[in-house]
Amino acid sequence: MKNNFIYKVVILGILVFIAGACGRFMGFDIRQILALSTFVASILGAFFFWNFRLSFAFLGCSILLLTRIMTLDEFIQYSSLEIIFFLIGMMIFAGFLKEVGFFAWILSRTIIVKNLTARKFMLLLVLTSAFLACLIDEVSSIVFMVMLIFELSDYFEVKPQPFIIASVFATNIGSAGTVIGNPIGILIATKASLTFEDFLVHAFPLMLLSLFILLGILLFLFRKPLKELDKKMKLYGANEYLVRLLKVPPEKKLRIGLVFFVITILLIALH
């Protein structure tokens, strides 16, 4: 473990030195070389030492501020605080929807189907992952989907990896369908003055096309795990278990959550 840590530190130092040398070779001045080296160190440091990624980000910002390569006013101007605050608000809103049982209701309505088979489950898993990412955000969506996958995999005694991979890919693709699907979409929309409708017209159809291409690839690659899941579904009886698993909370709270969800989406669309 210690040798691995030292190895990573040495590699990081060498790569940062190479970045600085390349900057010097291209005619950068000292401030530009320091900015480039700090950026490379922050990105690669987060990559090599993932548990300390926030520390590397804060350290990089601190170096830029202390060396006066970047002023505090410039930092605030280019931090896109409006996007950060929007994402914080959406995370809080997603937490509220979780408490009132919105996600349990969505999943129960989507996955509880007649004569459920492994292929139908994969289709519903991909579509649910994608559309939840479209309407909430990819981070909140994948958390709830992974929780469901683990529960189902544990019950049916199948490996969860194929279904988690499918859900992750579907979530990433689905998040590109609307402006609120992921932070990059929000950043592009705010900087390029694009509207919610622009994403629906141009990005959403491409998202659907990519999603169905993904579905075909997944059904082919994971045909063995799906065959195994099919056998377990027939053995254990899928629908009865899913009904017990996805408990919907009191109706009043759920209705309140649905009303707030519709209002939020409308306000974003009409912004």
Tab-separated table of C-alpha atoms in Angstrom:
chain	number	residue	atom	x	y	z
A	1	MET	CA	0.000	0.000	0.000
A	2	LYS	CA	2.813	2.414	0.945
A	3	ASN	CA	4.777	1.612	-2.212
A	4	ASN	CA	1.670	2.142	-4.315
A	5	PHE	CA	1.138	5.570	-2.710
A	6	ILE	CA	4.744	6.603	-3.374
A	7	TYR	CA	4.501	5.302	-6.949
A	8	LYS	CA	1.412	7.455	-7.589
A	9	VAL	CA	3.044	10.539	-6.063
A	10	VAL	CA	6.137	10.103	-8.244
A	11	ILE	CA	4.052	9.609	-11.402
A	12	LEU	CA	1.959	12.666	-10.526
A	13	GLY	CA	5.091	14.777	-10.009
A	14	ILE	CA	6.588	13.633	-13.320
A	15	LEU	CA	3.393	14.380	-15.271
A	16	VAL	CA	3.058	17.839	-13.705
A	17	PHE	CA	6.716	18.560	-14.554
A	18	ILE	CA	6.123	17.421	-18.152
A	19	ALA	CA	3.072	19.696	-18.403
A	20	GLY	CA	5.115	22.658	-17.160
A	21	ALA	CA	7.954	21.835	-19.570
A	22	CYS	CA	5.515	21.656	-22.481
A	23	GLY	CA	4.136	25.035	-21.509
A	24	ARG	CA	7.632	26.481	-21.426
A	25	PHE	CA	8.394	24.954	-24.824
A	26	MET	CA	5.247	26.586	-26.269
A	27	GLY	CA	6.317	30.003	-25.014
A	28	PHE	CA	4.129	30.349	-21.924
A	29	ASP	CA	5.203	32.856	-19.259
A	30	ILE	CA	5.661	31.900	-15.589
A	31	ARG	CA	2.060	32.651	-14.626
A	32	GLN	CA	0.689	30.570	-17.483
A	33	ILE	CA	3.036	27.668	-16.695
A	34	LEU	CA	1.990	27.755	-13.029
A	35	ALA	CA	-1.700	27.835	-13.997
A	36	LEU	CA	-1.244	24.901	-16.388
A	37	SER	CA	0.742	22.879	-13.834
A	38	THR	CA	-1.829	23.563	-11.113
A	39	PHE	CA	-4.663	22.483	-13.392
A	40	VAL	CA	-2.894	19.261	-14.388
A	41	ALA	CA	-2.006	18.515	-10.744
A	42	SER	CA	-5.619	19.034	-9.641
A	43	ILE	CA	-7.093	16.801	-12.351
A	44	LEU	CA	-4.527	14.002	-12.119
A	45	GLY	CA	-4.412	14.238	-8.315
A	46	ALA	CA	-8.151	13.643	-8.181
A	47	PHE	CA	-7.721	10.743	-10.609
A	48	PHE	CA	-4.881	9.063	-8.680
A	49	PHE	CA	-6.250	9.814	-5.197
A	50	TRP	CA	-10.012	9.715	-5.706
A	51	ASN	CA	-10.859	9.915	-1.994
A	52	PHE	CA	-9.080	13.284	-1.830
A	53	ARG	CA	-10.472	14.779	-5.054
A	54	LEU	CA	-12.147	17.698	-3.244
A	55	SER	CA	-8.908	18.452	-1.417
A	56	PHE	CA	-7.048	18.655	-4.727
A	57	ALA	CA	-9.732	20.941	-6.180
A	58	PHE	CA	-9.601	23.299	-3.188
A	59	LEU	CA	-5.804	23.196	-3.146
A	60	GLY	CA	-5.645	24.097	-6.836
A	61	CYS	CA	-8.029	27.031	-6.372
A	62	SER	CA	-6.046	28.189	-3.334
A	63	ILE	CA	-2.769	28.172	-5.276
A	64	LEU	CA	-4.304	30.222	-8.091
A	65	LEU	CA	-5.702	32.737	-5.600
A	66	LEU	CA	-2.565	32.994	-3.432
A	67	THR	CA	-0.297	33.493	-6.468
A	68	ARG	CA	-2.785	36.107	-7.777
A	69	ILE	CA	-3.065	34.302	-11.090
A	70	MET	CA	-6.781	34.560	-10.447
A	71	THR	CA	-8.557	37.165	-8.322
A	72	LEU	CA	-11.504	36.483	-6.041
A	73	ASP	CA	-13.815	38.462	-8.352
A	74	GLU	CA	-12.709	36.384	-11.341
A	75	PHE	CA	-13.177	33.188	-9.351
A	76	ILE	CA	-16.774	34.127	-8.501
A	77	GLN	CA	-17.470	35.281	-12.068
A	78	TYR	CA	-16.292	32.053	-13.725
A	79	SER	CA	-17.480	29.574	-11.075
A	80	SER	CA	-20.988	29.462	-12.607
A	81	LEU	CA	-22.556	29.829	-9.172
A	82	GLU	CA	-26.038	29.959	-10.707
A	83	ILE	CA	-25.526	26.390	-11.953
A	84	ILE	CA	-24.142	25.224	-8.612
A	85	PHE	CA	-27.103	26.707	-6.728
A	86	PHE	CA	-29.528	25.161	-9.218
A	87	LEU	CA	-27.946	21.738	-8.718
A	88	ILE	CA	-28.095	22.138	-4.936
A	89	GLY	CA	-31.785	23.001	-5.240
A	90	MET	CA	-32.453	19.967	-7.424
A	91	MET	CA	-30.651	17.695	-4.955
A	92	ILE	CA	-32.789	19.042	-2.103
A	93	PHE	CA	-35.895	18.615	-4.240
A	94	ALA	CA	-34.893	15.032	-5.088
A	95	GLY	CA	-34.518	14.335	-1.366
A	96	PHE	CA	-38.042	15.667	-0.786
A	97	LEU	CA	-39.425	13.441	-3.554
A	98	LYS	CA	-37.692	10.441	-2.010
A	99	GLU	CA	-39.285	11.154	1.378
A	100	VAL	CA	-42.816	11.328	-0.030
A	101	GLY	CA	-42.299	8.119	-2.010
A	102	PHE	CA	-42.240	9.571	-5.522
A	103	PHE	CA	-39.481	7.259	-6.734
A	104	ALA	CA	-41.095	4.181	-5.204
A	105	TRP	CA	-44.330	5.082	-6.967
A	106	ILE	CA	-42.580	5.629	-10.332
A	107	LEU	CA	-40.704	2.342	-10.059
A	108	SER	CA	-43.770	0.386	-8.959
A	109	ARG	CA	-45.844	1.732	-11.867
A	110	THR	CA	-43.040	1.010	-14.320
A	111	ILE	CA	-41.777	-2.401	-13.273
A	112	ILE	CA	-44.957	-4.105	-12.043
A	113	VAL	CA	-46.177	-5.561	-15.322
A	114	LYS	CA	-47.976	-8.721	-16.324
A	115	ASN	CA	-45.897	-11.723	-17.369
A	116	LEU	CA	-42.634	-10.009	-16.493
A	117	THR	CA	-39.630	-11.596	-18.210
A	118	ALA	CA	-35.928	-10.802	-18.074
A	119	ARG	CA	-36.036	-9.043	-21.454
A	120	LYS	CA	-39.029	-6.941	-20.400
A	121	PHE	CA	-37.233	-6.147	-17.168
A	122	MET	CA	-34.143	-4.979	-19.077
A	123	LEU	CA	-36.335	-2.792	-21.323
A	124	LEU	CA	-38.117	-1.258	-18.343
A	125	LEU	CA	-34.850	-0.841	-16.450
A	126	VAL	CA	-33.255	1.050	-19.345
A	127	LEU	CA	-36.309	3.260	-19.968
A	128	THR	CA	-36.869	4.021	-16.277
A	129	SER	CA	-33.194	4.881	-15.733
A	130	ALA	CA	-33.171	7.188	-18.754
A	131	PHE	CA	-36.422	9.019	-18.057
A	132	LEU	CA	-35.692	9.471	-14.352
A	133	ALA	CA	-32.352	11.029	-15.350
A	134	CYS	CA	-34.203	13.305	-17.782
A	135	LEU	CA	-36.651	14.565	-15.172
A	136	ILE	CA	-34.581	14.721	-11.999
A	137	ASP	CA	-30.845	14.385	-12.622
A	138	GLU	CA	-28.495	11.536	-13.339
A	139	VAL	CA	-26.935	11.387	-9.861
A	140	SER	CA	-30.219	11.098	-7.956
A	141	SER	CA	-31.633	8.734	-10.566
A	142	ILE	CA	-28.801	6.221	-10.511
A	143	VAL	CA	-28.781	6.081	-6.700
A	144	PHE	CA	-32.400	4.915	-6.592
A	145	MET	CA	-32.010	2.566	-9.542
A	146	VAL	CA	-28.954	0.874	-8.034
A	147	MET	CA	-30.815	0.397	-4.744
A	148	LEU	CA	-33.627	-1.336	-6.638
A	149	ILE	CA	-31.210	-3.493	-8.644
A	150	PHE	CA	-29.435	-4.681	-5.502
A	151	GLU	CA	-32.755	-5.604	-3.893
A	152	LEU	CA	-33.918	-7.543	-6.940
A	153	SER	CA	-30.569	-9.249	-7.477
A	154	ASP	CA	-30.439	-10.318	-3.852
A	155	TYR	CA	-33.945	-11.783	-4.020
A	156	PHE	CA	-33.478	-13.622	-7.322
A	157	GLU	CA	-29.901	-14.643	-6.425
A	158	VAL	CA	-28.360	-13.269	-9.612
A	159	LYS	CA	-25.292	-11.082	-10.122
A	160	PRO	CA	-26.213	-7.360	-10.125
A	161	GLN	CA	-23.290	-6.194	-12.299
A	162	PRO	CA	-24.960	-6.546	-15.740
A	163	PHE	CA	-28.042	-4.641	-14.605
A	164	ILE	CA	-26.038	-1.924	-12.861
A	165	ILE	CA	-23.957	-1.447	-16.027
A	166	ALA	CA	-27.153	-1.248	-18.095
A	167	SER	CA	-28.684	1.291	-15.719
A	168	VAL	CA	-25.537	3.441	-15.652
A	169	PHE	CA	-25.309	3.569	-19.461
A	170	ALA	CA	-29.030	4.317	-19.773
A	171	THR	CA	-28.779	7.035	-17.126
A	172	ASN	CA	-25.871	8.722	-18.903
A	173	ILE	CA	-27.698	8.648	-22.227
A	174	GLY	CA	-31.014	9.733	-20.723
A	175	SER	CA	-29.448	12.668	-18.903
A	176	ALA	CA	-28.665	14.257	-22.281
A	177	GLY	CA	-32.346	14.363	-23.239
A	178	THR	CA	-33.268	17.468	-21.225
A	179	VAL	CA	-31.503	20.512	-19.901
A	180	ILE	CA	-31.780	19.365	-16.268
A	181	GLY	CA	-30.463	15.855	-16.857
A	182	ASN	CA	-26.860	16.645	-15.934
A	183	PRO	CA	-24.666	19.632	-14.960
A	184	ILE	CA	-23.070	19.803	-18.419
A	185	GLY	CA	-26.485	20.310	-20.019
A	186	ILE	CA	-27.241	23.131	-17.593
A	187	LEU	CA	-23.857	24.727	-18.293
A	188	ILE	CA	-24.360	24.513	-22.071
A	189	ALA	CA	-27.885	25.913	-21.809
A	190	THR	CA	-26.905	28.893	-19.663
A	191	LYS	CA	-23.795	29.811	-21.646
A	192	ALA	CA	-25.366	29.284	-25.091
A	193	SER	CA	-28.794	30.750	-24.151
A	194	LEU	CA	-30.597	27.513	-25.022
A	195	THR	CA	-34.086	26.796	-23.693
A	196	PHE	CA	-35.770	23.703	-22.277
A	197	GLU	CA	-37.622	23.360	-25.597
A	198	ASP	CA	-34.370	23.456	-27.576
A	199	PHE	CA	-33.219	20.328	-25.779
A	200	LEU	CA	-36.581	18.611	-26.321
A	201	VAL	CA	-36.483	19.324	-30.053
A	202	HIS	CA	-32.834	18.517	-30.775
A	203	ALA	CA	-31.402	16.394	-27.943
A	204	PHE	CA	-34.381	14.289	-26.859
A	205	PRO	CA	-34.902	12.442	-30.203
A	206	LEU	CA	-31.183	11.637	-30.396
A	207	MET	CA	-31.332	10.395	-26.813
A	208	LEU	CA	-34.179	8.021	-27.685
A	209	LEU	CA	-32.324	6.710	-30.742
A	210	SER	CA	-29.155	6.122	-28.697
A	211	LEU	CA	-31.213	4.456	-25.970
A	212	PHE	CA	-32.733	1.851	-28.278
A	213	ILE	CA	-29.331	1.150	-29.855
A	214	LEU	CA	-27.994	0.632	-26.340
A	215	LEU	CA	-30.875	-1.702	-25.531
A	216	GLY	CA	-30.054	-3.918	-28.515
A	217	ILE	CA	-26.392	-4.082	-27.483
A	218	LEU	CA	-27.280	-4.897	-23.868
A	219	LEU	CA	-29.712	-7.667	-24.833
A	220	PHE	CA	-26.977	-9.267	-26.934
A	221	LEU	CA	-24.079	-8.861	-24.482
A	222	PHE	CA	-26.033	-9.916	-21.390
A	223	ARG	CA	-28.043	-12.741	-22.933
A	224	LYS	CA	-26.612	-15.277	-20.442
A	225	PRO	CA	-27.443	-13.222	-17.295
A	226	LEU	CA	-30.900	-12.524	-18.744
A	227	LYS	CA	-31.465	-16.226	-19.346
A	228	GLU	CA	-30.500	-16.933	-15.753
A	229	LEU	CA	-32.807	-14.170	-14.476
A	230	ASP	CA	-35.651	-15.601	-16.549
A	231	LYS	CA	-35.298	-18.945	-14.787
A	232	LYS	CA	-35.227	-17.314	-11.345
A	233	MET	CA	-38.280	-15.162	-12.135
A	234	LYS	CA	-40.289	-18.252	-13.056
A	235	LEU	CA	-39.056	-19.996	-9.923
A	236	TYR	CA	-39.660	-17.234	-7.374
A	237	GLY	CA	-42.585	-15.325	-8.903
A	238	ALA	CA	-41.442	-11.815	-9.713
A	239	ASN	CA	-44.574	-9.735	-9.593
A	240	GLU	CA	-45.666	-10.695	-6.085
A	241	TYR	CA	-42.268	-9.832	-4.677
A	242	LEU	CA	-42.069	-6.501	-6.480
A	243	VAL	CA	-45.409	-5.468	-5.052
A	244	ARG	CA	-44.126	-6.159	-1.538
A	245	LEU	CA	-40.755	-4.553	-2.229
A	246	LEU	CA	-41.995	-1.211	-3.555
A	247	LYS	CA	-44.139	0.089	-0.717
A	248	VAL	CA	-45.942	3.305	-1.596
A	249	PRO	CA	-46.311	5.764	1.328
A	250	PRO	CA	-49.551	7.598	2.306
A	251	GLU	CA	-51.527	8.829	-0.701
A	252	LYS	CA	-51.702	12.438	0.488
A	253	LYS	CA	-47.923	12.817	0.660
A	254	LEU	CA	-47.562	11.215	-2.738
A	255	ARG	CA	-50.082	13.596	-4.310
A	256	ILE	CA	-48.230	16.576	-2.807
A	257	GLY	CA	-44.974	15.266	-4.265
A	258	LEU	CA	-46.524	14.814	-7.709
A	259	VAL	CA	-47.954	18.355	-7.660
A	260	PHE	CA	-44.590	19.865	-6.691
A	261	PHE	CA	-42.821	17.762	-9.316
A	262	VAL	CA	-45.133	18.925	-12.129
A	263	ILE	CA	-44.884	22.568	-10.990
A	264	THR	CA	-41.072	22.379	-10.873
A	265	ILE	CA	-40.770	20.900	-14.366
A	266	LEU	CA	-43.215	23.506	-15.744
A	267	LEU	CA	-41.326	26.397	-14.126
A	268	ILE	CA	-38.034	25.144	-15.567
A	269	ALA	CA	-39.594	24.637	-19.013
A	270	LEU	CA	-41.172	28.114	-18.984
A	271	HIS	CA	-38.099	29.895	-17.580
